Short mmCIF file of C-alpha atoms and ligand atoms in Angstrom, two decimals:
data_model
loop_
_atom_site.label_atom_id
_atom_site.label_comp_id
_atom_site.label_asym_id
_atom_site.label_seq_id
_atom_site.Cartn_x
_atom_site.Cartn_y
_atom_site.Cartn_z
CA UNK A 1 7.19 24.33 -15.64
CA UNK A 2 8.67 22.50 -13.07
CA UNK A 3 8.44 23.59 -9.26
CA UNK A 4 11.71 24.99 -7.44
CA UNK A 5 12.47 25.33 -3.76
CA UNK A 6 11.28 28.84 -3.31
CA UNK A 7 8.97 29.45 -5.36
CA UNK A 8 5.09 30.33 -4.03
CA UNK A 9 3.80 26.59 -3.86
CA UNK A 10 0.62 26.35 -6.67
CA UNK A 11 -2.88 26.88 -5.05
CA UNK A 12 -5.98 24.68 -5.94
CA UNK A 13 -9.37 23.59 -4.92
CA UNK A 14 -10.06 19.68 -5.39
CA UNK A 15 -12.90 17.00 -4.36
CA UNK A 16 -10.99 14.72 -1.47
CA UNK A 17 -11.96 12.16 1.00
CA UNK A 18 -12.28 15.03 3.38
CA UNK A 19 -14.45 17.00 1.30
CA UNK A 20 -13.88 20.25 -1.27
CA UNK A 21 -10.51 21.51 -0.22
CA UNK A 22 -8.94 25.10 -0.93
CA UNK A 23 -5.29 24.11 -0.74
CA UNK A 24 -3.89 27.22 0.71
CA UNK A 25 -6.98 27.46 3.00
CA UNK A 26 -6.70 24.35 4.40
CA UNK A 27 -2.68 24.57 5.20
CA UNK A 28 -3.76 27.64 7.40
CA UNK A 29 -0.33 28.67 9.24
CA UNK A 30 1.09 24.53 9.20
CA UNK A 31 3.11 23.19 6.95
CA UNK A 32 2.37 21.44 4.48
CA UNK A 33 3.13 18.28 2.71
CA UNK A 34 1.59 16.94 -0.60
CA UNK A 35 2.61 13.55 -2.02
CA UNK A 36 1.46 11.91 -5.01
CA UNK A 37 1.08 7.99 -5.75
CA UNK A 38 0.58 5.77 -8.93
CA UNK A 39 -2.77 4.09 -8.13
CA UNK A 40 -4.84 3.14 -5.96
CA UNK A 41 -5.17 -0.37 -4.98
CA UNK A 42 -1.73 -1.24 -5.96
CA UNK A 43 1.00 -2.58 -3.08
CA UNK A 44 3.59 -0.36 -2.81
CA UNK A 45 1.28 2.95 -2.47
CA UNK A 46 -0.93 0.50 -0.09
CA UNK A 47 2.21 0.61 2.35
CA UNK A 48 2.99 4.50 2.25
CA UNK A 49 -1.04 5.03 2.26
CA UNK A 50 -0.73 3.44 5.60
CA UNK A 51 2.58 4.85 6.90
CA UNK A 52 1.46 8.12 6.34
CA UNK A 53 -1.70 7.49 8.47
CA UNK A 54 0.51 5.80 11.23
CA UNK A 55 3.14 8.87 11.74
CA UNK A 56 0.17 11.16 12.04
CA UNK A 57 1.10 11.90 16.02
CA UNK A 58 4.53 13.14 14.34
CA UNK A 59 2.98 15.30 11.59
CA UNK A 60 0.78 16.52 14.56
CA UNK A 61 4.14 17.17 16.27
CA UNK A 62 5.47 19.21 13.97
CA UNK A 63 2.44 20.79 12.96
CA UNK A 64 2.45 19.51 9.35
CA UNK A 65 -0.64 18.98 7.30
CA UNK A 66 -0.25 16.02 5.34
CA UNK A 67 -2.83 15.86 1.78
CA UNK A 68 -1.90 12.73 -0.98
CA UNK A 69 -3.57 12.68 -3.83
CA UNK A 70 -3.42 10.37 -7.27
CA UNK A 71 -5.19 10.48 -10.59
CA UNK A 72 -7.79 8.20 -9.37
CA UNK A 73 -11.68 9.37 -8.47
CA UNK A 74 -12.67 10.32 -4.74
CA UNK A 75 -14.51 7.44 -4.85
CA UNK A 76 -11.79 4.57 -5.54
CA UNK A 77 -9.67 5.91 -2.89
CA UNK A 78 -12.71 5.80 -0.87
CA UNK A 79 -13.10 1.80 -1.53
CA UNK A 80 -9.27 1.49 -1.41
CA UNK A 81 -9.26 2.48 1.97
CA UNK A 82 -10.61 -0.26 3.42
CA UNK A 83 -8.46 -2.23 2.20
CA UNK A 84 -5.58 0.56 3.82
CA UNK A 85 -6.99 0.05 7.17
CA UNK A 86 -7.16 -3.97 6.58
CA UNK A 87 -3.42 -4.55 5.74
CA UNK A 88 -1.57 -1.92 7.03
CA UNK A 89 -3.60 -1.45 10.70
CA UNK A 90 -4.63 2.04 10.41
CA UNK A 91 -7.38 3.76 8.89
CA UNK A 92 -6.67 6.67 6.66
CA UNK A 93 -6.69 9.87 8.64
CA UNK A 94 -5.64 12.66 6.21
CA UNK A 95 -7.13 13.66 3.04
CA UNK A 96 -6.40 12.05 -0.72
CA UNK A 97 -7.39 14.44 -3.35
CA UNK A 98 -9.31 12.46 -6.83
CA UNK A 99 -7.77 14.12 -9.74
CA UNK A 100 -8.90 12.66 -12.98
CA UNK A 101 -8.36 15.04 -14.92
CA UNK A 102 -4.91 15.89 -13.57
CA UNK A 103 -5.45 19.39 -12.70
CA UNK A 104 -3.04 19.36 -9.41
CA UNK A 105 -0.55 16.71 -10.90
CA UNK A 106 -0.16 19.07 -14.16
CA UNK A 107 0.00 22.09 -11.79
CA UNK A 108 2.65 20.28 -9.80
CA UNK A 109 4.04 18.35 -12.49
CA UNK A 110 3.67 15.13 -11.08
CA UNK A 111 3.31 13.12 -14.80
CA UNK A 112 6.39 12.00 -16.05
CA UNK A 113 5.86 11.25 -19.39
CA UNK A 114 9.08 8.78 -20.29
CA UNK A 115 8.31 7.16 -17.13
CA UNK A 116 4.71 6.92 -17.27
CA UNK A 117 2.39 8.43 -19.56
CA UNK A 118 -0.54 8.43 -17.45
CA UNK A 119 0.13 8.01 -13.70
CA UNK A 120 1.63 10.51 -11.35
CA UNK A 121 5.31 9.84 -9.66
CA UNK A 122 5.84 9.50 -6.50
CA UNK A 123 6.10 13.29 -5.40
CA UNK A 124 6.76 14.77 -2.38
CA UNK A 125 6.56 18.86 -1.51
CA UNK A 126 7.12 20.02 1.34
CA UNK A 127 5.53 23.60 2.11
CA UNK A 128 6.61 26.14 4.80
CA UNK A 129 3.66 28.46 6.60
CA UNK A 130 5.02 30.71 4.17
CA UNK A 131 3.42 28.68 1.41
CA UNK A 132 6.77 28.76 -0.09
CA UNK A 133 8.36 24.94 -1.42
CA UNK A 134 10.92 23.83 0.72
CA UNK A 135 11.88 20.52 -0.58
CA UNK A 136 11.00 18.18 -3.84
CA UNK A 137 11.09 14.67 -3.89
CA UNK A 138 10.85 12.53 -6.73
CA UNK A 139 10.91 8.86 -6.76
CA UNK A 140 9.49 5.91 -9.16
CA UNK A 141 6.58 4.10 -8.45
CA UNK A 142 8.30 0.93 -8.06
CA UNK A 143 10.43 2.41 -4.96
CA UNK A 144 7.92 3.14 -1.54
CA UNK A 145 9.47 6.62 0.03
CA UNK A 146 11.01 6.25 3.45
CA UNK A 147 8.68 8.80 5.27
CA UNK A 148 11.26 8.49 8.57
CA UNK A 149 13.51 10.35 6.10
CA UNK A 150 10.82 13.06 5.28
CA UNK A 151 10.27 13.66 8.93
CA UNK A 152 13.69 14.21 9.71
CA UNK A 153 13.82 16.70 6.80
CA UNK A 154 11.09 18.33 8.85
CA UNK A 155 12.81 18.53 11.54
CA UNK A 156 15.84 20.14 9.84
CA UNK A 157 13.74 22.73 7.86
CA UNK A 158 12.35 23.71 11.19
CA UNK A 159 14.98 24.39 13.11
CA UNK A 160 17.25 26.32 10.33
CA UNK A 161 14.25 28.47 9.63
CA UNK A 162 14.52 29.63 13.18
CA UNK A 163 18.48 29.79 13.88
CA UNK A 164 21.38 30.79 12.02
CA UNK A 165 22.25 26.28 11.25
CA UNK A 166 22.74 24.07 9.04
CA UNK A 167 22.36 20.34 9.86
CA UNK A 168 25.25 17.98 8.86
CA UNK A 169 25.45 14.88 7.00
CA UNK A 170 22.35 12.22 8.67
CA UNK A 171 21.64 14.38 11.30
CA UNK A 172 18.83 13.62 13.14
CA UNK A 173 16.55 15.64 15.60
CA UNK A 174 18.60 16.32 18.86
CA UNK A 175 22.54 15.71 17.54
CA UNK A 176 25.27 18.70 16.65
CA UNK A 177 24.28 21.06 14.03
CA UNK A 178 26.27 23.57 12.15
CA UNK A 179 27.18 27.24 12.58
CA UNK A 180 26.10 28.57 9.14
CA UNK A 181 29.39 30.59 7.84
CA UNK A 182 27.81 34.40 7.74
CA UNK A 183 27.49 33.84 11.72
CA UNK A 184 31.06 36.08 12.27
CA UNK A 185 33.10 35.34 15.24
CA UNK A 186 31.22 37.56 17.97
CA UNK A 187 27.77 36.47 17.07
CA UNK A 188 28.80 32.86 17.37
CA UNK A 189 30.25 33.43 20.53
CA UNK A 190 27.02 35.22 21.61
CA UNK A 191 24.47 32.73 20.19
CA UNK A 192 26.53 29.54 20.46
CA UNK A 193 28.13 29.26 23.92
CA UNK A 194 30.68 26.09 24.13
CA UNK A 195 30.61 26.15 19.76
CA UNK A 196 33.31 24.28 18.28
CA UNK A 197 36.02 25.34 15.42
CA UNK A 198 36.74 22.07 13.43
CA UNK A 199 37.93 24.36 10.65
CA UNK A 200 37.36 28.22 10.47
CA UNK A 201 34.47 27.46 7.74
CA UNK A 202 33.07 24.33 9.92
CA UNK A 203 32.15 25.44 13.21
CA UNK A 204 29.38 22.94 15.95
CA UNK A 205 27.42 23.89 18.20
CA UNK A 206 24.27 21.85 20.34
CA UNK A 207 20.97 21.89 18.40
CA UNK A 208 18.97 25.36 19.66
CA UNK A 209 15.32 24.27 20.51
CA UNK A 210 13.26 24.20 17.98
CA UNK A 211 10.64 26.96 16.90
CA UNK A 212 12.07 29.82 18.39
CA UNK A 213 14.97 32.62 16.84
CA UNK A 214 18.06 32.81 18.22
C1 BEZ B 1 2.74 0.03 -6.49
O1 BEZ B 1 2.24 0.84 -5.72
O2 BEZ B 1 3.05 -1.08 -6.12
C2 BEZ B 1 2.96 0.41 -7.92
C3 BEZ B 1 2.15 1.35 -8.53
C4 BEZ B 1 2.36 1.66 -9.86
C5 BEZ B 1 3.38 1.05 -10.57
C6 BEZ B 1 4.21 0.13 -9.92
C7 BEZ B 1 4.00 -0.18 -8.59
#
């Protein structure tokens, strides 16, 4: 059955090119974000492989633990990596589960079957500390995922887990959010100094900081 946003993300232990790893386990208290690909040695996953690797300072950041994975063996995506490091200028630098026998892509439905029969999707999850889904992503494998975009869903999951906002149409870390509409009058006023009324139901207010309640 397919995975909603909610529900208690699936937990698993796979081989990787970090070693056996408990999924759960090895989230800890971060978030978490798996991601599938086609195949390995193949161009467009050679460009995300790499893009991934290169935000790792924002992952860091935002204290996200980033695993891929694809139906290949532990040891192609050990082989592919080299070539990873060669074209896109940085080595790998988080873990890529093997799953041939498509344990974790059936768990996480990530096999399409009238797309392709045999490959995983391109699927992203993101995963709160909570080990609840926050987001799913789904995109074909001939379109590469714009990660920028996944980081600044991130950023919004973070901050409306902690305050009482919603973020607006392509916000991005640091701009207006919104006053979610159970805030009543007096608690806005409270929590929101200088808050705007656009329209009774559309209320802005400067972004809190991040990663701590109201
Ligand atoms: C790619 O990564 O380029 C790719 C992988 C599988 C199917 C199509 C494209």
């Amino acid at each position: 059955m397919a995975i909603r946003l909610g529900d208690t993300a699936p937990d698993f232990t796979a081989d990787s090119t970090a070693g056996t790893i408990n999924f759960h386990e090895y989230l800890g208290d971060s978030w978490g974000i798996l991601f599938s690909h086609p195949k390995d040695f193949t161009p467009v996953c050679t460009t995300e492989l790499g893009e991934v690797a290169r935000l790792k300072p924002e992952w860091d950041k935002r204290n996200v633990k980033v695993v891929g994975l694809s139906v290949d063996p532990v040891a192609d995506h050990k082989r592919w990596a080299g070539d990873i490091e060669e074209t896109q200028g940085t080595a790998l630098n988080y873990p890529l589960l093997g799953d041939p026998e498509r344990k974790v892509a059936t768990l996480y439905d990530m096999i399409h079957p009238n797309a392709d029969n045999t490959l995983t999707v391109r699927s992203v999850f993101i995963i709160g500390p909570d080990k609840k889904v926050k987001l799913t992503l789904t995109y074909p494998a001939a379109t590469g995922r714009n990660f920028q975009e996944i980081l600044r869903v991130v950023d919004s999951l973070q901050l409306t887990a902690y305050h009482k906002v919603a973020t607006p149409v392509n916000w991005k870390h640091g701009e207006d959010v919104i006053i979610v509409p159970g805030v009543s009058y007096e608690e806005a006023k409270e929590k929101f100094p200088g808050y705007k009324t656009i329209k009774p139901y559309l209320r802005v207010t400067k972004q809190p900081n991040t990663g701590s309640a109201d």
